[in-house]
XYZ file of C-alpha atoms in Angstrom:
494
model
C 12.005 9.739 -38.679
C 9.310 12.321 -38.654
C 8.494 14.134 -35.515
C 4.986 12.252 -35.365
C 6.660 9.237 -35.244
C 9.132 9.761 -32.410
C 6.494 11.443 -30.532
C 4.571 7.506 -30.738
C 7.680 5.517 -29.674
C 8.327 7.933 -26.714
C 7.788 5.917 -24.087
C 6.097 8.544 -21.331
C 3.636 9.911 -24.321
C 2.251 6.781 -25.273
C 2.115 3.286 -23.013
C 1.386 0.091 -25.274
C -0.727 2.087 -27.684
C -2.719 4.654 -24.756
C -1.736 8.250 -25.621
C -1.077 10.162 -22.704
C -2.435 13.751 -22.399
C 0.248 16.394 -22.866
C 0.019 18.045 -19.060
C 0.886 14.659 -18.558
C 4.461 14.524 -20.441
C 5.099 17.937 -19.767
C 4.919 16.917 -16.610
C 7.676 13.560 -17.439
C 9.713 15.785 -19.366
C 10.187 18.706 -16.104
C 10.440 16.079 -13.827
C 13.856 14.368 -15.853
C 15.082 18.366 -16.350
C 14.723 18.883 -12.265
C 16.444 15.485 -11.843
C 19.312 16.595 -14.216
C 19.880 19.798 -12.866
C 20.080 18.166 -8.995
C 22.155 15.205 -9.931
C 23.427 15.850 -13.046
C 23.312 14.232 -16.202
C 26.240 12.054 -17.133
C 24.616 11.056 -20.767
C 27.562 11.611 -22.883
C 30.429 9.846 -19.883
C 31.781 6.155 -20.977
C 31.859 4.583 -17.862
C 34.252 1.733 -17.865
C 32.906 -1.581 -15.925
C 34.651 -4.641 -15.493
C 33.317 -8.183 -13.929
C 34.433 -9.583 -10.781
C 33.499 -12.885 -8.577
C 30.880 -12.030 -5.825
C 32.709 -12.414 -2.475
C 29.422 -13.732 -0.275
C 27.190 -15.443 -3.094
C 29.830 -16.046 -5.930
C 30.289 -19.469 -4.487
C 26.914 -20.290 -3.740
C 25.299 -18.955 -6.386
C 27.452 -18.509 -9.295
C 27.137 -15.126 -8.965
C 30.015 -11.746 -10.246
C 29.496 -8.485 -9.734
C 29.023 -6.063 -12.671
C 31.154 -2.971 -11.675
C 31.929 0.758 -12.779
C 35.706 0.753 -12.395
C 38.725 1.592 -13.963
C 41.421 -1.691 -14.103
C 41.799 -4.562 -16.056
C 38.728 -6.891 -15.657
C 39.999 -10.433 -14.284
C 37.021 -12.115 -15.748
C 35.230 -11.264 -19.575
C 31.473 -11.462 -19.777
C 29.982 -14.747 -21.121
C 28.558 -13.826 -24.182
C 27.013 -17.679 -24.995
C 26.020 -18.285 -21.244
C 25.647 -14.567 -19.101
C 22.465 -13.493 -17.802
C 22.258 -9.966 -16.270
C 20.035 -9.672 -13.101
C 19.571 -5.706 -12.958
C 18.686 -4.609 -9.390
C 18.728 -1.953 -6.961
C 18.935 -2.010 -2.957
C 15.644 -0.485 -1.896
C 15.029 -2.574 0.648
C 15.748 -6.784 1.219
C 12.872 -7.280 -1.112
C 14.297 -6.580 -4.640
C 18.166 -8.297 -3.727
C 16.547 -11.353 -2.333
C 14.425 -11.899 -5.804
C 17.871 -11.100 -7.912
C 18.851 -14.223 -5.784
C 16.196 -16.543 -7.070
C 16.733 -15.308 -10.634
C 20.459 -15.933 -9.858
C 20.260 -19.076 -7.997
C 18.134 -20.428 -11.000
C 20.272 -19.342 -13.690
C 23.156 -21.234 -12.028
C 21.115 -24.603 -11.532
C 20.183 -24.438 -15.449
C 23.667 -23.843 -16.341
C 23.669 -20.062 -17.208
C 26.073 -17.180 -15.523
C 24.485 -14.715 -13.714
C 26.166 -10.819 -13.692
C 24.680 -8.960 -10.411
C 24.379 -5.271 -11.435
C 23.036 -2.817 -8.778
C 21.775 0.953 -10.469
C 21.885 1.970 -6.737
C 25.778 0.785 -6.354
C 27.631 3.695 -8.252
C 27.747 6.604 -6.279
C 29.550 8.873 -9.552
C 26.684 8.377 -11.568
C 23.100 9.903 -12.032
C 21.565 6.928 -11.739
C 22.510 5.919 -8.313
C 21.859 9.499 -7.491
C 18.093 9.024 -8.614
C 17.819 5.881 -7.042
C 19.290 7.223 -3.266
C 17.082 9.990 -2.975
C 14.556 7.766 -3.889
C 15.433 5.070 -1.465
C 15.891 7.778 0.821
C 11.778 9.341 0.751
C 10.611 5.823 0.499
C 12.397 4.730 3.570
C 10.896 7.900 5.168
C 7.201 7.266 4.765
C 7.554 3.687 5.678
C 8.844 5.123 9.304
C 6.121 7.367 9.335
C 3.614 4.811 8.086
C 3.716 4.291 12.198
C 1.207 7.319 12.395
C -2.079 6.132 11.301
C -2.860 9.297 10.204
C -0.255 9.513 7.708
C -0.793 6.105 6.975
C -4.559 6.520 5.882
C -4.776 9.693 4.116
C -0.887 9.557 2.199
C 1.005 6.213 2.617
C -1.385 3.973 2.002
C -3.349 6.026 -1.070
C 0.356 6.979 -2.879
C 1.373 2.656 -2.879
C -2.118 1.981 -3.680
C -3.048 4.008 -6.448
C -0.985 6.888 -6.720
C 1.767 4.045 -7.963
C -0.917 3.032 -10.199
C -1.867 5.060 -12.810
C -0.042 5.380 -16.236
C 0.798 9.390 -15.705
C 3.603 7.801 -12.595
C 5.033 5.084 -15.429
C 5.252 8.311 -18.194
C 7.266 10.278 -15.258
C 9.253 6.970 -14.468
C 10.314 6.381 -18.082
C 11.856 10.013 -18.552
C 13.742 9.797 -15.903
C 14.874 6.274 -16.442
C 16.560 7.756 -19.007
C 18.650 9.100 -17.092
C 20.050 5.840 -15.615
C 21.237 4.317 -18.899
C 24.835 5.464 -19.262
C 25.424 2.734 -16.786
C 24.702 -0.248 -19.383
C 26.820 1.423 -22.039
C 29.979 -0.734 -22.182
C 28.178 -3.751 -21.214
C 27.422 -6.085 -24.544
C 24.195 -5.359 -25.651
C 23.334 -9.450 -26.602
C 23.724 -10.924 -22.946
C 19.732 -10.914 -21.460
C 18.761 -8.742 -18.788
C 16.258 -9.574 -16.243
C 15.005 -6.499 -14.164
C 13.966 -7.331 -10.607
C 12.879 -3.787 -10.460
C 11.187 -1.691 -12.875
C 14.024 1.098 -12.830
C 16.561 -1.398 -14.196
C 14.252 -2.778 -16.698
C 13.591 0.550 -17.784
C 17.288 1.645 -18.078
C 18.699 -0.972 -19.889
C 15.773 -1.081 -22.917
C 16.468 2.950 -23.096
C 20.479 1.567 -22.977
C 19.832 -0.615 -26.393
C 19.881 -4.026 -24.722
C 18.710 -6.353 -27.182
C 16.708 -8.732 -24.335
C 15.158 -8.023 -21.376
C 12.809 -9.312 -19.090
C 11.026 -6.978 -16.106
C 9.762 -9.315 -13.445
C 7.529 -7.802 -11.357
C 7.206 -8.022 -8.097
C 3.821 -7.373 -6.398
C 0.709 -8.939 -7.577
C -1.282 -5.397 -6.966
C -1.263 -4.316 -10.762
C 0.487 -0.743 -11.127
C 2.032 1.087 -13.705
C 4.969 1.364 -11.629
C 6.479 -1.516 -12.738
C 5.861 -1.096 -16.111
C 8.757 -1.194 -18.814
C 7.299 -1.114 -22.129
C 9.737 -2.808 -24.745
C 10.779 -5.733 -22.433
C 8.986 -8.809 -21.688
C 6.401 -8.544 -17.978
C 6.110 -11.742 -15.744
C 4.138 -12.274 -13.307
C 3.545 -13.966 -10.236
C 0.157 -14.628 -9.942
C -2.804 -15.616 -12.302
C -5.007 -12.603 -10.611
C -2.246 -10.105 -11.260
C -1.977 -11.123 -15.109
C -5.551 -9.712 -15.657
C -5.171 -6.977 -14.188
C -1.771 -6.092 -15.780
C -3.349 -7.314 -19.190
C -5.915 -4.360 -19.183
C -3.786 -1.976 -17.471
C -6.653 -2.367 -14.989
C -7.416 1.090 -13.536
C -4.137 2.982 -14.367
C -6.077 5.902 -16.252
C -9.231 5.407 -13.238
C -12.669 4.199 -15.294
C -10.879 4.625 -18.700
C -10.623 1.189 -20.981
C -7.098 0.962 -21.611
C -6.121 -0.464 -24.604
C -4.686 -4.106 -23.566
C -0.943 -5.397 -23.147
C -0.007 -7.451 -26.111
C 0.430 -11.512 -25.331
C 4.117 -11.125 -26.608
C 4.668 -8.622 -23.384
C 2.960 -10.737 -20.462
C 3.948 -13.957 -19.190
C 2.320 -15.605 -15.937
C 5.662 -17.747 -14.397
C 4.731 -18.509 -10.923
C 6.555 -17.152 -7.832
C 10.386 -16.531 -7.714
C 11.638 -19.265 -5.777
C 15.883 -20.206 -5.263
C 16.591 -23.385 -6.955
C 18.035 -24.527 -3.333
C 14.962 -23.831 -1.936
C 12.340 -25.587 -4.560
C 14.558 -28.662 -4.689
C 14.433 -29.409 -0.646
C 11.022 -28.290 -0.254
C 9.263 -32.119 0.797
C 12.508 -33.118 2.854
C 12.167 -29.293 4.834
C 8.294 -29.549 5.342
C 8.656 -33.695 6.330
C 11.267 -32.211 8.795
C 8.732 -29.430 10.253
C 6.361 -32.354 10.499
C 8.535 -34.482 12.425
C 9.487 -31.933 15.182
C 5.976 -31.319 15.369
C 5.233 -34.837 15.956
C 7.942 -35.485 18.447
C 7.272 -32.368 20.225
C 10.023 -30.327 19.869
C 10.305 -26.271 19.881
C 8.046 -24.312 17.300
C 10.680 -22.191 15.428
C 9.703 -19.088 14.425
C 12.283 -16.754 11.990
C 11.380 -13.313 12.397
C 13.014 -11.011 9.256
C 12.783 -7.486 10.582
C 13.323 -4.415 8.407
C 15.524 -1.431 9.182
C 12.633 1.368 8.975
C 11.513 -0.302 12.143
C 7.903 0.358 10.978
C 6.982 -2.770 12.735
C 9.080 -3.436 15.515
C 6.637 -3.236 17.914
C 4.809 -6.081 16.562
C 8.006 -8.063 16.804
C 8.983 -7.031 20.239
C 5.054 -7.594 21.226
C 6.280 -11.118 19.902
C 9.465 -11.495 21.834
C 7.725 -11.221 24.874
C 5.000 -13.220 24.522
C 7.189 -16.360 23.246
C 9.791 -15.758 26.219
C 7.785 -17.932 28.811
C 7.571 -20.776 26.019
C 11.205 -19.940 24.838
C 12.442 -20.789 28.578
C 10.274 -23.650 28.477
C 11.425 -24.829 25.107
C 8.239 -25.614 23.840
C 9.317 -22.494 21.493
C 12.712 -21.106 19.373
C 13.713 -17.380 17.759
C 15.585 -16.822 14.593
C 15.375 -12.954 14.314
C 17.161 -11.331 11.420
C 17.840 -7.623 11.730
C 19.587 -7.262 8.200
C 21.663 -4.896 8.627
C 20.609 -2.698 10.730
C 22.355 -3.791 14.341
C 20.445 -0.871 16.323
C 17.419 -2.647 15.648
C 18.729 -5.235 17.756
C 20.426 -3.399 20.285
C 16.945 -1.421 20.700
C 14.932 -4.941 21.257
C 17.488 -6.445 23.755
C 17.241 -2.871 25.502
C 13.530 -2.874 25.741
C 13.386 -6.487 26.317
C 16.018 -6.979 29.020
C 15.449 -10.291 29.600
C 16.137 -11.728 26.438
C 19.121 -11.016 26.598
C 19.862 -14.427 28.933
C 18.303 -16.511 26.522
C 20.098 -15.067 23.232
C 22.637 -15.927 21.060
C 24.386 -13.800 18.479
C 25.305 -14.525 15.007
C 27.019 -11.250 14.291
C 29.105 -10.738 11.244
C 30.534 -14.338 10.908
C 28.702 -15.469 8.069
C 30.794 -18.687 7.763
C 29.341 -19.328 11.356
C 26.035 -18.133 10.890
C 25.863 -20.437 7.536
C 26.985 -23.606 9.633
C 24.594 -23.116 12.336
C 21.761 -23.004 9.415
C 23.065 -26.203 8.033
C 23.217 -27.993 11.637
C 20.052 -26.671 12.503
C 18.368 -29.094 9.911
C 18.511 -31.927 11.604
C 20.067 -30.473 15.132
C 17.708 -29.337 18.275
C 17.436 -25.738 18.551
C 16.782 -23.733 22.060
C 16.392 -19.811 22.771
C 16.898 -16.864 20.483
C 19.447 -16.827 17.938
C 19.955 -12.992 16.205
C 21.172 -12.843 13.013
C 23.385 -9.345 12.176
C 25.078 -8.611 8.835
C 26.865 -5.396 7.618
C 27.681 -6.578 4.284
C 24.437 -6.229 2.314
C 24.429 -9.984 0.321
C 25.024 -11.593 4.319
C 22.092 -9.842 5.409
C 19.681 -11.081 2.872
C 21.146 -14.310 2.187
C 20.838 -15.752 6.200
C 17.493 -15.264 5.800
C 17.118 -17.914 2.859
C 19.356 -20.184 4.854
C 17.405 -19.981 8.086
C 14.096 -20.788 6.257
C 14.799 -24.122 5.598
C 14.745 -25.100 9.268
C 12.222 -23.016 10.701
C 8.685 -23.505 11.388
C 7.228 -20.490 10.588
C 8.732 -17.282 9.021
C 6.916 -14.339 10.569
C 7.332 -11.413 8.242
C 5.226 -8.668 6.163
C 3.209 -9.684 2.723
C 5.603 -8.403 0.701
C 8.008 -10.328 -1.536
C 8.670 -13.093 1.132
C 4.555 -14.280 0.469
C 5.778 -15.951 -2.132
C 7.936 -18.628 -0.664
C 7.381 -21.649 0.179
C 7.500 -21.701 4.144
C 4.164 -21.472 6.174
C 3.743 -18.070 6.465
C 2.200 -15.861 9.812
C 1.838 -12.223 8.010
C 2.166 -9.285 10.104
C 0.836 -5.792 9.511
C 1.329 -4.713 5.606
C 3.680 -1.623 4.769
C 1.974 0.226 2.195
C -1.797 -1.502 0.897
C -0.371 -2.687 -2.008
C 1.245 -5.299 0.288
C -2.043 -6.703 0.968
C -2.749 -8.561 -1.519
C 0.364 -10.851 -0.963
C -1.160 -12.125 2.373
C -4.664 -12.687 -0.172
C -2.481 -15.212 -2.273
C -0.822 -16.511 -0.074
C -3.915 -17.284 2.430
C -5.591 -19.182 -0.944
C -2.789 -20.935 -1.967
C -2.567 -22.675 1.706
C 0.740 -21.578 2.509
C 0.199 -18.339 4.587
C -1.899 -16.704 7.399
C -4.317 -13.872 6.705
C -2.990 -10.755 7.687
C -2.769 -9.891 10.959
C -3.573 -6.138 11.454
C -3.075 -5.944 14.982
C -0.612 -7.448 17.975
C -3.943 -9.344 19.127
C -4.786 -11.676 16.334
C -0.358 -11.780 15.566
C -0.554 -13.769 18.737
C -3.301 -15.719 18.562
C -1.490 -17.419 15.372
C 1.452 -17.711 17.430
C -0.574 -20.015 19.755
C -2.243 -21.492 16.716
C 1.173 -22.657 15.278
C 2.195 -23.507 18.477
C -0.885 -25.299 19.605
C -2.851 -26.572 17.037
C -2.348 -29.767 15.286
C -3.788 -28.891 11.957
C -2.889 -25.692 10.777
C 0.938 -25.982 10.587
C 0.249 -29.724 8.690
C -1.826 -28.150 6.526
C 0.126 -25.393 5.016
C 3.148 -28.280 4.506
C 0.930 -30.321 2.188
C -0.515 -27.549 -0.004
C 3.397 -26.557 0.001
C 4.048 -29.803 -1.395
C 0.844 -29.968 -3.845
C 1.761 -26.196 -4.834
C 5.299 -27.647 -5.987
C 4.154 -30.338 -8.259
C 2.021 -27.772 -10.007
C 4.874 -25.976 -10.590
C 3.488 -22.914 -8.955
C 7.510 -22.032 -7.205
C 8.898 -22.766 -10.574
C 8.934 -18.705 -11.484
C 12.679 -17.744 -11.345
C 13.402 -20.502 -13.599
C 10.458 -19.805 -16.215
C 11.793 -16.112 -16.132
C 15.452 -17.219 -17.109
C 14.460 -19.315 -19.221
C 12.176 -16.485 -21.118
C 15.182 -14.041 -21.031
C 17.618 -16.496 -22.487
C 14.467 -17.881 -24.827
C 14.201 -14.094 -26.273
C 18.377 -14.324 -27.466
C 17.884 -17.674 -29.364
C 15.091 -17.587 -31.330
């Protein structure tokens, strides 16, 4: 192939048919040399994976674990039936969307292979992805200081994440993170629920991959060039189809048709399928009076746990009262709990604690259907699938999930949206708010608790959100995480 050639299907000098300046991949090409030198660069090593059941979610979902081991595997990959959801733990967000794409490709009859880039400590890739994880995790703590919020969180997720020159600098050192696919058969679909996965596994040789994207605030971020984009929203399609912005006032050329697909949010199967008997249920305990139950999903950067403890204390006079019930999930991050309980003393009385037993904590979600509920129930996991999972258990029989506009807009439980975590997030609570399902977002601890009372109080707004829930469903608009498998599996039998 002549040099010209290579230079055009080098995927951080030219992004669907825009040629990138060369300070630009200069730039891509020093950043994957500086990432090499600091974590190595394991391109040449045959890592050896086998397949094994998932202990947590192997049962519930169908789910086994795609791991870099040495051993006999006990199971062989499904060459006819196997899906490959590609992840990495950055976050809840990006595990509890592998669940929908898993939870789907079970209840249409596929087997879905969980493989985490950020779960293989010996290689580069996990390398990459920790220190990462690591800087990310550290400007969402300091997002506390408005300061740093306005002049360097806020502009980097906004549009430093957006611009094509990020994407070229993401692709070369994606490369770097494709040794891990190497013994995995190249035929079985992949769907990315992050972009770095995605990336990896088209640099890898895999024959079929789909990115799904996860915000609806068009960046080149999460763009993988080679596999096939979905998308959440409608407004998000535009902008992704003319790389809106991502070289500033330039007209990009477009995305090609065969590269963008608009699917709807990424919903679990278990989830879509009970949605009218879990919002008549809402509507009933409204109607006879019983406890508003708010589920509270709080990170581990703690960016916004005073909002929730601003929360805690408000509720506790209705909690005693039992006009009003806590789910709080701290993931798993116990101190976050410990701190609450030793800032708010008194909750302590009124609490019970779901720690570790995830048989337990799973029963109490299943009784709590149907069953009255009282006080505060916490919700601690140290295994990372628990601590995710409880939260898609406990939404079925709460109220209202309380939580920031990030991937959790999407689902379909009425929705009070705290403070965002980078401005990108913002535009989840937009969505949300005009498909009927969510708040606005609430900037501040006042207007957080004046939709407190408003769920509480009201007669309308709770009803409300339930029926475009319903009407939402029959449009099909929850129906993402299957239109995505069925794309990826679409893509290997044509």
């Amino acid at each position: 192939m002549r040099e010209k050639d290579k230079e055009m299907e080098d995927k951080s000098k030219v992004i669907f048919g825009n040629v990138l300046s060369d300070k630009v991949y200069k730039k891509a090409v020093k950043s994957k040399k500086k990432f090499a030198k600091k974590f190595g660069d394991d391109t040449s090593v045959n890592y050896p994976v086998i397949v094994r059941k998932n202990p947590v979610i192997g049962d519930s979902l169908g789910v086994n674990d795609i791991r870099i081991e040495d051993g006999a595997s006990p199971l062989e990959f499904d060459t006819e039936k196997g899906i490959i959801v590609g992840n990495i733990r950055m976050g809840f967000g990006h595990y509890r969307i592998s669940m929908a794409m898993a939870s789907a490709a079970k209840a249409l009859g596929y087997t879905p292979y969980w493989l985490d880039l950020n779960s293989f400590p010996e290689t580069t890739c996990t390398k990459i992805i920790a220190e990462q994880n690591k800087l990310y995790s550290l400007g969402s703590r300091w997002s506390k200081n408005p300061i740093f919020n306005k002049l360097v969180w806020e502009p980097v997720n906004y549009e430093g994440f957006r611009a094509l020159s990020y994407n070229a600098i993401d692709q070369k050192n994606a490369e770097l993170m494709a040794p891990v696919y190497r013994n995995i058969p190249k035929d079985i679909p992949v769907v990315g629920t992050h972009v770095w996965p995605a990336q990896a596994a088209i640099h890898a040789g895999m024959k079929y991959v789909v990115n799904a994207i996860p915000d609806n605030w068009p960046m080149a971020l999460h763009l993988s060039e080679g596999s096939v984009h979905t998308i959440q929203c409608r407004n998000a399609y535009q902008g992704y189809k003319i790389l809106n912005g991502m070289q500033k006032n330039k007209v990009n050329k477009p995305m090609p048709n065969d590269s963008l697909v608009y699917t709807g949010h990424y919903i679990d199967h278990e989830l879509v399928s009970n949605i009218e008997a879990d919002c008549d249920r809402r509507m009933a305990r409204k109607a006879n009076g019983k406890p508003t139950r708010f589920l509270l999903t709080i990170g581990g950067a703690g960016a916004q746990k005073e909002i929730f403890a601003a929360i805690i204390r408000y509720l506790l006079p209705a909690i005693k009262e039992e006009k009003a019930t806590l789910y709080v999930n701290v993931g798993d991050y116990k101190n976050v709990w410990d701190d609450l309980i030793t800032e708010i003393p008194e909750m302590k009385a009124v609490s019970s604690e779901h720690f570790e037993n995830f048989e337990e904590a799973s029963h109490f979600s299943l009784e709590a259907l149907d069953g009255d509920v009282t006080g505060i129930h916490g919700f601690y996991h140290s295994d990372i699938f628990e601590a995710v999972y409880i939260t898609n258990l406990l939404m079925r029989s709460c109220d209202v999930l309380v939580t920031k506009p990030s991937e959790l807009a999407f689902y379909p439980v009425p929705k009070l949206f705290i403070r965002r975590v980078g401005k990108h997030e913002m535009w989840g609570a937009i969505h949300s708010a005009e498909m009927g399902d969510g708040t606005l977002e609430c900037r501040d601890i006042p207007h957080t608790l004046q939709m407190i009372d408003l769920f509480m109080q009201d007669d309308v707004l709770l009803g409300q959100m339930c029926d475009c829930i319903k009407t939402n469903k029959s449009i099909g608009l929850y129906d993402g995480a299957y239109n995505v498998v069925k794309i990826a599996m679409g893509l290997k039998n044509k």
